[in-house]
PDB file of C-alpha atoms in Angstrom:
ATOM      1  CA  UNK A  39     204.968 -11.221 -19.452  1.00 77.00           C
ATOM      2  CA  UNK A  40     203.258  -9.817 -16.647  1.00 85.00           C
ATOM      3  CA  UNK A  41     205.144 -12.378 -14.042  1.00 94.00           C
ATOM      4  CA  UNK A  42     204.140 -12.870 -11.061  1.00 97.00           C
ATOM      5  CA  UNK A  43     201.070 -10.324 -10.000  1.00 97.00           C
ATOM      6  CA  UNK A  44     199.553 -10.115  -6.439  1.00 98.00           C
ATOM      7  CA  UNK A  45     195.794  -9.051  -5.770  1.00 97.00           C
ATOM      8  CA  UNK A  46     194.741  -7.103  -3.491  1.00 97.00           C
ATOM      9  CA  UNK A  47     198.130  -5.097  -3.000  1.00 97.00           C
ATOM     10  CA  UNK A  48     196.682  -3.618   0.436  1.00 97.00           C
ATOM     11  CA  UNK A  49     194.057  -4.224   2.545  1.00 97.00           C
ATOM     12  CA  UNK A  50     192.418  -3.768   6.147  1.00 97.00           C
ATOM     13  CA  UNK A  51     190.690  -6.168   8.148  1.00 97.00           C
ATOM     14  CA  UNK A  52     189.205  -6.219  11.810  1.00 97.00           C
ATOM     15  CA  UNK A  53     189.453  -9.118  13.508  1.00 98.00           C
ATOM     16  CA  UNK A  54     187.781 -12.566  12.924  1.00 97.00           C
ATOM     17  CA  UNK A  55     186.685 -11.406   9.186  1.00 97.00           C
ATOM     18  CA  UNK A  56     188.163 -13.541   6.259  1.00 97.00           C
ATOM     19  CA  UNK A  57     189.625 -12.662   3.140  1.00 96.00           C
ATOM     20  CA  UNK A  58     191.461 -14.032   0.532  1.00 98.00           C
ATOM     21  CA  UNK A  59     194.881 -13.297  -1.388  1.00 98.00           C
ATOM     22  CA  UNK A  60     195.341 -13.726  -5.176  1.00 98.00           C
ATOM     23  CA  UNK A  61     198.649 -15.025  -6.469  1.00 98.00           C
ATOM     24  CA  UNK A  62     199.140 -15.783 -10.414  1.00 98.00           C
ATOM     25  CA  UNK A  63     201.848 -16.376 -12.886  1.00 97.00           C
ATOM     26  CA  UNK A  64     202.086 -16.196 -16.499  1.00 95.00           C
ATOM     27  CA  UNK A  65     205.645 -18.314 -16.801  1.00 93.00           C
ATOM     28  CA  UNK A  66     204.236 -21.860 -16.434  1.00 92.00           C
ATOM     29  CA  UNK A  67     206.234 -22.269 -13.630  1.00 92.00           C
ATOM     30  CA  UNK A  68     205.206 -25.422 -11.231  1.00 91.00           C
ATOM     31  CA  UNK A  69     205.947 -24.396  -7.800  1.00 92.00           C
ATOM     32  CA  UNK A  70     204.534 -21.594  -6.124  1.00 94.00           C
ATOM     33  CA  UNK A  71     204.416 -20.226  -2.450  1.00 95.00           C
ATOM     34  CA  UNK A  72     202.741 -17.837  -0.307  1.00 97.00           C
ATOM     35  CA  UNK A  73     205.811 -15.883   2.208  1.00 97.00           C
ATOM     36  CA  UNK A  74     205.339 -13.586   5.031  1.00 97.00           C
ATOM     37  CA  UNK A  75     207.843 -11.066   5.554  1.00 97.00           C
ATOM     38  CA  UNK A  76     207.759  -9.404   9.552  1.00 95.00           C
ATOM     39  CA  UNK A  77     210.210  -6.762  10.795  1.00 88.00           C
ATOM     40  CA  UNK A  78     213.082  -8.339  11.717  1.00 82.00           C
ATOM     41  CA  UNK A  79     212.170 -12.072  11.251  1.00 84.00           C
ATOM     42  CA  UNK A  80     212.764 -12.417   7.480  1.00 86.00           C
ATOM     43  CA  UNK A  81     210.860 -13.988   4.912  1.00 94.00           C
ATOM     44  CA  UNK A  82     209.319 -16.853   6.590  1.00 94.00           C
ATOM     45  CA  UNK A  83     207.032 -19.989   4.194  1.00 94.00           C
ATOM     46  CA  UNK A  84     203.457 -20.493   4.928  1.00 96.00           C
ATOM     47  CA  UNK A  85     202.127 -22.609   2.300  1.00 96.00           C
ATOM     48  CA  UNK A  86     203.384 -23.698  -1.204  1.00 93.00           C
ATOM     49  CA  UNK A  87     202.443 -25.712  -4.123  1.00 94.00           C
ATOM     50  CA  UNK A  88     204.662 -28.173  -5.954  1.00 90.00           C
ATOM     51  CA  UNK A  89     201.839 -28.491  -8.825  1.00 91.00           C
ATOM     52  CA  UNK A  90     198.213 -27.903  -9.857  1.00 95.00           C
ATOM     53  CA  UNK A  91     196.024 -29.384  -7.073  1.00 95.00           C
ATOM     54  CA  UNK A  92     198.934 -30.078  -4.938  1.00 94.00           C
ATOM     55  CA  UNK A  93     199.684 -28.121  -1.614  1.00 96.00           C
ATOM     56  CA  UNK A  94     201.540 -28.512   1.514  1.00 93.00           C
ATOM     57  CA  UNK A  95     202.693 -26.711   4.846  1.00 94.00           C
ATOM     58  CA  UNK A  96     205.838 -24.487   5.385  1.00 92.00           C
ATOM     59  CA  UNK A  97     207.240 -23.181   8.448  1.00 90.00           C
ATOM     60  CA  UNK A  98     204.022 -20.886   9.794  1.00 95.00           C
ATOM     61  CA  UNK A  99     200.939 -22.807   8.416  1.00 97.00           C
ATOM     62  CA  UNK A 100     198.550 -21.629  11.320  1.00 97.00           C
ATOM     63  CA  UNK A 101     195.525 -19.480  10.718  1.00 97.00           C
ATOM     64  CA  UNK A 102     195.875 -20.102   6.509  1.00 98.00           C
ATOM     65  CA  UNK A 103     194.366 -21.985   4.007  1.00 97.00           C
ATOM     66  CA  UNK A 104     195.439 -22.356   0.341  1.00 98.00           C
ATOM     67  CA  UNK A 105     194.316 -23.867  -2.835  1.00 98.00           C
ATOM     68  CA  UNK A 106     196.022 -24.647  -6.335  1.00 97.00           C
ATOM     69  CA  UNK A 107     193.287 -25.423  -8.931  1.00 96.00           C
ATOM     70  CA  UNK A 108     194.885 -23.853 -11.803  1.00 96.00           C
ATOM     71  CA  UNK A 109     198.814 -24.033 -12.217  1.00 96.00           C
ATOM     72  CA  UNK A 110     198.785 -20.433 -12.563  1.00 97.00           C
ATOM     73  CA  UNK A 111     196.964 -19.397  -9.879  1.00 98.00           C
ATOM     74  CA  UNK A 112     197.592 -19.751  -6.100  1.00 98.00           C
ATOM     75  CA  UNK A 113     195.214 -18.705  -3.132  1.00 98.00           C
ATOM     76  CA  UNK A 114     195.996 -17.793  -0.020  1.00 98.00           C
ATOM     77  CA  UNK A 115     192.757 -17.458   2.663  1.00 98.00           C
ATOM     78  CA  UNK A 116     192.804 -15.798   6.289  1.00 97.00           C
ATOM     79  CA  UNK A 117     189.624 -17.321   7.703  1.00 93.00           C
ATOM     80  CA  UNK A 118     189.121 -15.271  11.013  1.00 96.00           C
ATOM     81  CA  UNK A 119     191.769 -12.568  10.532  1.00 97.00           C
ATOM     82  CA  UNK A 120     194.058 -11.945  14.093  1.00 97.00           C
ATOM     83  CA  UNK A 121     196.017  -9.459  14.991  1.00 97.00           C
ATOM     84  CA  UNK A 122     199.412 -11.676  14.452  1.00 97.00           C
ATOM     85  CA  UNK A 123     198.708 -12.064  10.809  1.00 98.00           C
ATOM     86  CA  UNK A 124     199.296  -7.975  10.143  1.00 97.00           C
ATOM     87  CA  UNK A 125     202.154  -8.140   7.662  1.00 97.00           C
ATOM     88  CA  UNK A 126     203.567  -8.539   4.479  1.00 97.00           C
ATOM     89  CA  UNK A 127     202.764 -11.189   2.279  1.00 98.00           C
ATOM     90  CA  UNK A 128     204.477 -11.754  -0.684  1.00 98.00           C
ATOM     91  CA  UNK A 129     203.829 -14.858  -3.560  1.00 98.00           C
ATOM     92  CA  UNK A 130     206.565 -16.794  -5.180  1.00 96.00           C
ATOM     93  CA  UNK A 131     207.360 -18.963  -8.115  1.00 94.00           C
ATOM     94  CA  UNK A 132     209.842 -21.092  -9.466  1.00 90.00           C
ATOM     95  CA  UNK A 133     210.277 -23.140 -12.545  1.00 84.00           C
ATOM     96  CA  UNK A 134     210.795 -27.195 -11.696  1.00 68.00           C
ATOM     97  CA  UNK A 135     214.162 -28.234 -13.261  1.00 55.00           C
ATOM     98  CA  UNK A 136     217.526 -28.163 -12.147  1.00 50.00           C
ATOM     99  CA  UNK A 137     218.817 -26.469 -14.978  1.00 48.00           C
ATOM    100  CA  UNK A 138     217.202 -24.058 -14.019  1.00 52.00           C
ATOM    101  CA  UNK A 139     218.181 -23.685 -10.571  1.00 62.00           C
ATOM    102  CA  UNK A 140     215.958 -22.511  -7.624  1.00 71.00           C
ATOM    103  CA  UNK A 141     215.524 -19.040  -8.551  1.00 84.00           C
ATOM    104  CA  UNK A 142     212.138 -18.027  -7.223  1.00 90.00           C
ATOM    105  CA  UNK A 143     210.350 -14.743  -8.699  1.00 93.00           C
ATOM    106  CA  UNK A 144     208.300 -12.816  -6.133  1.00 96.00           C
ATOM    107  CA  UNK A 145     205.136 -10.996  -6.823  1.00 97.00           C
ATOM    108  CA  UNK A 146     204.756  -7.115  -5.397  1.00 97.00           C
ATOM    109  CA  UNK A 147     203.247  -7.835  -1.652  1.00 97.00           C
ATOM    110  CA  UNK A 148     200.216  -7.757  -0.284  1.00 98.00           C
ATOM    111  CA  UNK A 149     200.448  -4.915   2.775  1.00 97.00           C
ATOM    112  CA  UNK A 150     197.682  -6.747   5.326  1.00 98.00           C
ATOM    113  CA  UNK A 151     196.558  -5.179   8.690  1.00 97.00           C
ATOM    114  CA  UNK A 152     194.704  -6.876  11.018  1.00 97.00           C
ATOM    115  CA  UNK A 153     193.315  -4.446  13.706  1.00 97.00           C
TER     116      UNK A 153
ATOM    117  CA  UNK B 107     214.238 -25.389  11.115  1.00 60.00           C
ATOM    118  CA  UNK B 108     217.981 -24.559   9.043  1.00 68.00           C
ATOM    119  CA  UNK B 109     219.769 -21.468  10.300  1.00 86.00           C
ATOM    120  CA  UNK B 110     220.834 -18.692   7.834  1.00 92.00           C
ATOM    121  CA  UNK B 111     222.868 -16.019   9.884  1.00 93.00           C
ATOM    122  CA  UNK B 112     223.911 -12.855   8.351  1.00 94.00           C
ATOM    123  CA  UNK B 113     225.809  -9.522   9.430  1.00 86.00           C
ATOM    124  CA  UNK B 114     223.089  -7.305  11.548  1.00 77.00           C
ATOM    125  CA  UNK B 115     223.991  -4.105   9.609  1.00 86.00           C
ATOM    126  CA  UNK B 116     222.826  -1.449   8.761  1.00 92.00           C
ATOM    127  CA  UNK B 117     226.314  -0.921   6.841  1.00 94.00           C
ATOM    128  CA  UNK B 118     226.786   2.990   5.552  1.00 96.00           C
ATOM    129  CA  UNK B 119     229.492   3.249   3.208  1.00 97.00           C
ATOM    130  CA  UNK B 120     230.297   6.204   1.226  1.00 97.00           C
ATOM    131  CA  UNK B 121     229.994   5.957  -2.752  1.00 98.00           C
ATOM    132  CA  UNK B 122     232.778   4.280  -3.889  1.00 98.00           C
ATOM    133  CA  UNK B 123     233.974   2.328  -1.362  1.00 97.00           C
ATOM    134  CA  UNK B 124     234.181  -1.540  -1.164  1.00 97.00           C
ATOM    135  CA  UNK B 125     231.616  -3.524   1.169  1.00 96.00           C
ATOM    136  CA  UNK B 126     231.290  -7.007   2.209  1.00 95.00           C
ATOM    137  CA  UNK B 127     228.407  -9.255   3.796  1.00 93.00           C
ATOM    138  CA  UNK B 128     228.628 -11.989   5.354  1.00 93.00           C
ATOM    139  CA  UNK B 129     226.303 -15.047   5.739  1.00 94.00           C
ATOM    140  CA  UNK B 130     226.909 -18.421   8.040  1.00 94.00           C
ATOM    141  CA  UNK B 131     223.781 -21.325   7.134  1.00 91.00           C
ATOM    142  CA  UNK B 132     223.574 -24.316   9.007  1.00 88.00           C
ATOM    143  CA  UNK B 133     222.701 -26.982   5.789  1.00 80.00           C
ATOM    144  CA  UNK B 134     225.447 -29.030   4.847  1.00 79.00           C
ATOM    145  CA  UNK B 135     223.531 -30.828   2.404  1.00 78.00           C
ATOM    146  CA  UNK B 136     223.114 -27.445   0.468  1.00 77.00           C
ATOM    147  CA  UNK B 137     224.429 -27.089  -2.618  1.00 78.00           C
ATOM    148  CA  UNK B 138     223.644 -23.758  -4.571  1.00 82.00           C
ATOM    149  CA  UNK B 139     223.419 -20.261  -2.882  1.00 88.00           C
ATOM    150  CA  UNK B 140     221.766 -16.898  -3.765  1.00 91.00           C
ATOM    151  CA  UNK B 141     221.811 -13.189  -2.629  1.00 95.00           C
ATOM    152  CA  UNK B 142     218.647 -11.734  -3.356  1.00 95.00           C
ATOM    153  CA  UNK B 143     218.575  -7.862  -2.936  1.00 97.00           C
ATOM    154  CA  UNK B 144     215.449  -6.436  -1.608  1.00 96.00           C
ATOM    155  CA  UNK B 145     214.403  -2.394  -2.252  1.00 96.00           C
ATOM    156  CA  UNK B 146     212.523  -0.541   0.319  1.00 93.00           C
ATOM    157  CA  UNK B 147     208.597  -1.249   0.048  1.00 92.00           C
ATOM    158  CA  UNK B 148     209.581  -4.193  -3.013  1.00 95.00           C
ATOM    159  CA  UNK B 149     209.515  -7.525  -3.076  1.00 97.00           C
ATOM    160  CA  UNK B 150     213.253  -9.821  -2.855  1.00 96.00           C
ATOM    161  CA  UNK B 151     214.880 -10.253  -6.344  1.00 95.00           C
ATOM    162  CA  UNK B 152     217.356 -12.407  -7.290  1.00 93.00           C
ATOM    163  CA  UNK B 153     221.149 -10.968  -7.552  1.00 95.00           C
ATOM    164  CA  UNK B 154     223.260 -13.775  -8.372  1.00 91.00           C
ATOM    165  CA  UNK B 155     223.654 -17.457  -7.073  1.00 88.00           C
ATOM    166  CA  UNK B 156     226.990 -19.383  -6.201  1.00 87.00           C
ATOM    167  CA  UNK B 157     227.206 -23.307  -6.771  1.00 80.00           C
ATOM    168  CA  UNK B 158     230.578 -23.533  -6.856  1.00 79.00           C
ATOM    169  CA  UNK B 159     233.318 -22.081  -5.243  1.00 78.00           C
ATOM    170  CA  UNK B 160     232.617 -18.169  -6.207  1.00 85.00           C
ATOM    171  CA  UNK B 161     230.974 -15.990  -8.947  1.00 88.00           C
ATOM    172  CA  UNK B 162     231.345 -12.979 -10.475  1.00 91.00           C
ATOM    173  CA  UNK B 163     229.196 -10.464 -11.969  1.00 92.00           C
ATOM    174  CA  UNK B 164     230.646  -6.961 -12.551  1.00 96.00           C
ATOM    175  CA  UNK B 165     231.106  -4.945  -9.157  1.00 97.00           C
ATOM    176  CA  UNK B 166     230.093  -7.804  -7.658  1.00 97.00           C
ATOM    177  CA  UNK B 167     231.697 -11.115  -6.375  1.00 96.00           C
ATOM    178  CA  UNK B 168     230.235 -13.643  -4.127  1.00 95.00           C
ATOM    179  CA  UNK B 169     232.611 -16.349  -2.371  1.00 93.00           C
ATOM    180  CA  UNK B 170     231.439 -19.389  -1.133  1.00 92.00           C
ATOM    181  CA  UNK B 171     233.121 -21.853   1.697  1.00 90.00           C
ATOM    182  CA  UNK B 172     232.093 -25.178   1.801  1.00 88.00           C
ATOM    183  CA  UNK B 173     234.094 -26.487   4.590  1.00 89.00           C
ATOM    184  CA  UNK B 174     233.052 -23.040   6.841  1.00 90.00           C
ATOM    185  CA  UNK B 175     229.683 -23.399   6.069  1.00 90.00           C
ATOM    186  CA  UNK B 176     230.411 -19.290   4.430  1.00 90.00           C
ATOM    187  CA  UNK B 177     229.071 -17.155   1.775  1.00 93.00           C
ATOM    188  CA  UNK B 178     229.994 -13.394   1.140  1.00 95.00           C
ATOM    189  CA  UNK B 179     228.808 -10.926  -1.136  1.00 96.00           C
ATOM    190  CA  UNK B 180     231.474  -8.527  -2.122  1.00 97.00           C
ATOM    191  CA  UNK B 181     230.055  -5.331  -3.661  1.00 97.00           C
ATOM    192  CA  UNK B 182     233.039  -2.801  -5.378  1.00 98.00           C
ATOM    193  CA  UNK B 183     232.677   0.835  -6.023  1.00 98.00           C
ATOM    194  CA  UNK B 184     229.459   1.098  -4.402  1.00 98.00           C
ATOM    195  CA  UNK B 185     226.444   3.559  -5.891  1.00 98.00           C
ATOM    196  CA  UNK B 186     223.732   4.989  -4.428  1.00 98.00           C
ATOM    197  CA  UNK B 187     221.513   2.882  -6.465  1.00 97.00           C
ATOM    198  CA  UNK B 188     223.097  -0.264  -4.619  1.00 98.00           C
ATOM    199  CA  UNK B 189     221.129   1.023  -1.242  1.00 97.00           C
ATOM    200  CA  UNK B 190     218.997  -1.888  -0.401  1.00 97.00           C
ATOM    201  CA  UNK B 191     218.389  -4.773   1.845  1.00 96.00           C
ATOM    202  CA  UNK B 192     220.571  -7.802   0.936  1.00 97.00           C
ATOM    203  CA  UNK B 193     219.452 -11.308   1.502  1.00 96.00           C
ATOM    204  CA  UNK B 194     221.573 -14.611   2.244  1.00 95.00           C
ATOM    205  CA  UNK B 195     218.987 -17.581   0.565  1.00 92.00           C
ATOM    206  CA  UNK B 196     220.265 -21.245   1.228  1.00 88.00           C
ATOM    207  CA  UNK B 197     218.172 -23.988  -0.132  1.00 83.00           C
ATOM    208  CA  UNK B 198     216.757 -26.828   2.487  1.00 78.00           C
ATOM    209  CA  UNK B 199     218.564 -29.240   0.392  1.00 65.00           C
ATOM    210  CA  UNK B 200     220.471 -30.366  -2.381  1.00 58.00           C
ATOM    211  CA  UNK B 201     218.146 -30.015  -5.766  1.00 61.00           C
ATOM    212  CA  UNK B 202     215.224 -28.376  -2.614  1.00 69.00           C
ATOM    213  CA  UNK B 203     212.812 -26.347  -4.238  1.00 73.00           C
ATOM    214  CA  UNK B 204     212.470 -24.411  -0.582  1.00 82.00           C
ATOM    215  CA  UNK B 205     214.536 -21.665   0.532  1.00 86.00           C
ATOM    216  CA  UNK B 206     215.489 -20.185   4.097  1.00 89.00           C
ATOM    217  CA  UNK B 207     215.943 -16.568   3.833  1.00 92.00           C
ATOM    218  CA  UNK B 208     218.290 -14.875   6.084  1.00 94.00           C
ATOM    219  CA  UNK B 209     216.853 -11.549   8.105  1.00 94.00           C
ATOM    220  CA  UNK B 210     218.784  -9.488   5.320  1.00 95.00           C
ATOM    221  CA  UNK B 211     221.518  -7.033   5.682  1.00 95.00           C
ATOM    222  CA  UNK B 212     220.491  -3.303   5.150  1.00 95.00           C
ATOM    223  CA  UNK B 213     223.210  -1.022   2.755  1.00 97.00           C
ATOM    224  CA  UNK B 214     222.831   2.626   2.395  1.00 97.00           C
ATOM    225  CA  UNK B 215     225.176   4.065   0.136  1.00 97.00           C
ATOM    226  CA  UNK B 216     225.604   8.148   1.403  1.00 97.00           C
ATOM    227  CA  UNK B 217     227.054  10.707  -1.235  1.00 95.00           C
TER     228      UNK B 217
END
């Protein structure tokens, strides 16, 4: 199992150009997000996905755009890249069950700068 | 949006010693708790969660306090290899499938 794998891993953009972040999972898991992770703010939710071709907004929504069309995969688009959006952005997933609690598995981070 | 406080840090304890974290949330409705430890440059992985009252696993213990609205994370006979960021993670709700993170703690273990 590969788990949760993040493409691209780093990347720079200039300012108003678009791009778009890769997330997929190979545990059949149901739910999957999209983080952001700034210095001293903590790991803050931008989008996530309670199924295939289900999303909905988290805490920072503003400036992204996601789409679920497989249950394994989970894209996250920037599209006019600012400034405010250089950071860390890391995918999650979790399997939907309470037996199996809420543990969420986190893909490797995408390092984005935004100049 | 629910409040997750923890301890500012950065703690620096030598190897051996005993270290504690502490982490205030503001959801009473939550019911399970996790620590997630965090390497430098990694992504957050899950230590150990607490639905009841405390668990144990090895050197560590974590503690929970319903009625304080408390969680701790007890580490014993620290290693170097136990230098990381830890994180306080306290679910929206009860059965919520979406976490609030606290800002982490940072540990550096020193020979």
């Amino acid at each position: 199992n590969a788990g949760v794998t993040q493409t691209p891993k780093f990347r720079v953009l200039k300012t108003g150009q678009s791009m778009t972040l890769l997330c997929a999972q190979d545990m059949n898991h149901e739910y999957m997000y999209w983080y952001r992770q700034d210095p001293g703010m903590g790991l803050r939710l931008i989008h996530y996905s309670v199924g295939e071709g289900t999303t909905a907004k988290g805490e920072v929504p503003d400036g992204y755009n996601v789409s679920r069309l497989k249950k394994q995969n989970f894209l996250l688009g920037l599209e006019s890249a600012a400034p405010s959006q250089t950071s860390v952005y890391f995918c999650a997933s979790s399997y939907f069950g309470l037996a199996k609690g809420n543990e969420q598995f986190f893909g490797p981070g995408t390092r984005l700068t935004v100049l | 949006r629910k409040e997750v406080e923890q301890d500012p840090g950065p703690f620096n304890v030598p190897e051996g010693a005993t270290v504690a974290f502490n982490c205030t949330y503001s959801n009473s409705a939550s019911q399970s708790f996790f620590w997630y430890r965090q390497d430098c440059r990694k992504e957050p992985k899950l230590l150990m969660s607490v639905y009841s009252s405390g668990n144990e696993d090895g050197r560590f213990t974590a503690q929970l306090n319903r009625a304080s609205q408390y969680i701790s994370l007890l580490i014993r006979d620290s290693k170097l290899s136990d230098s990381a960021t830890y994180l306080c993670v306290v679910p929206e709700g009860a059965g919520s499938y979406q976490l609030t993170f606290g800002k982490g703690t940072k540990l550096s273990v020193i020979p």
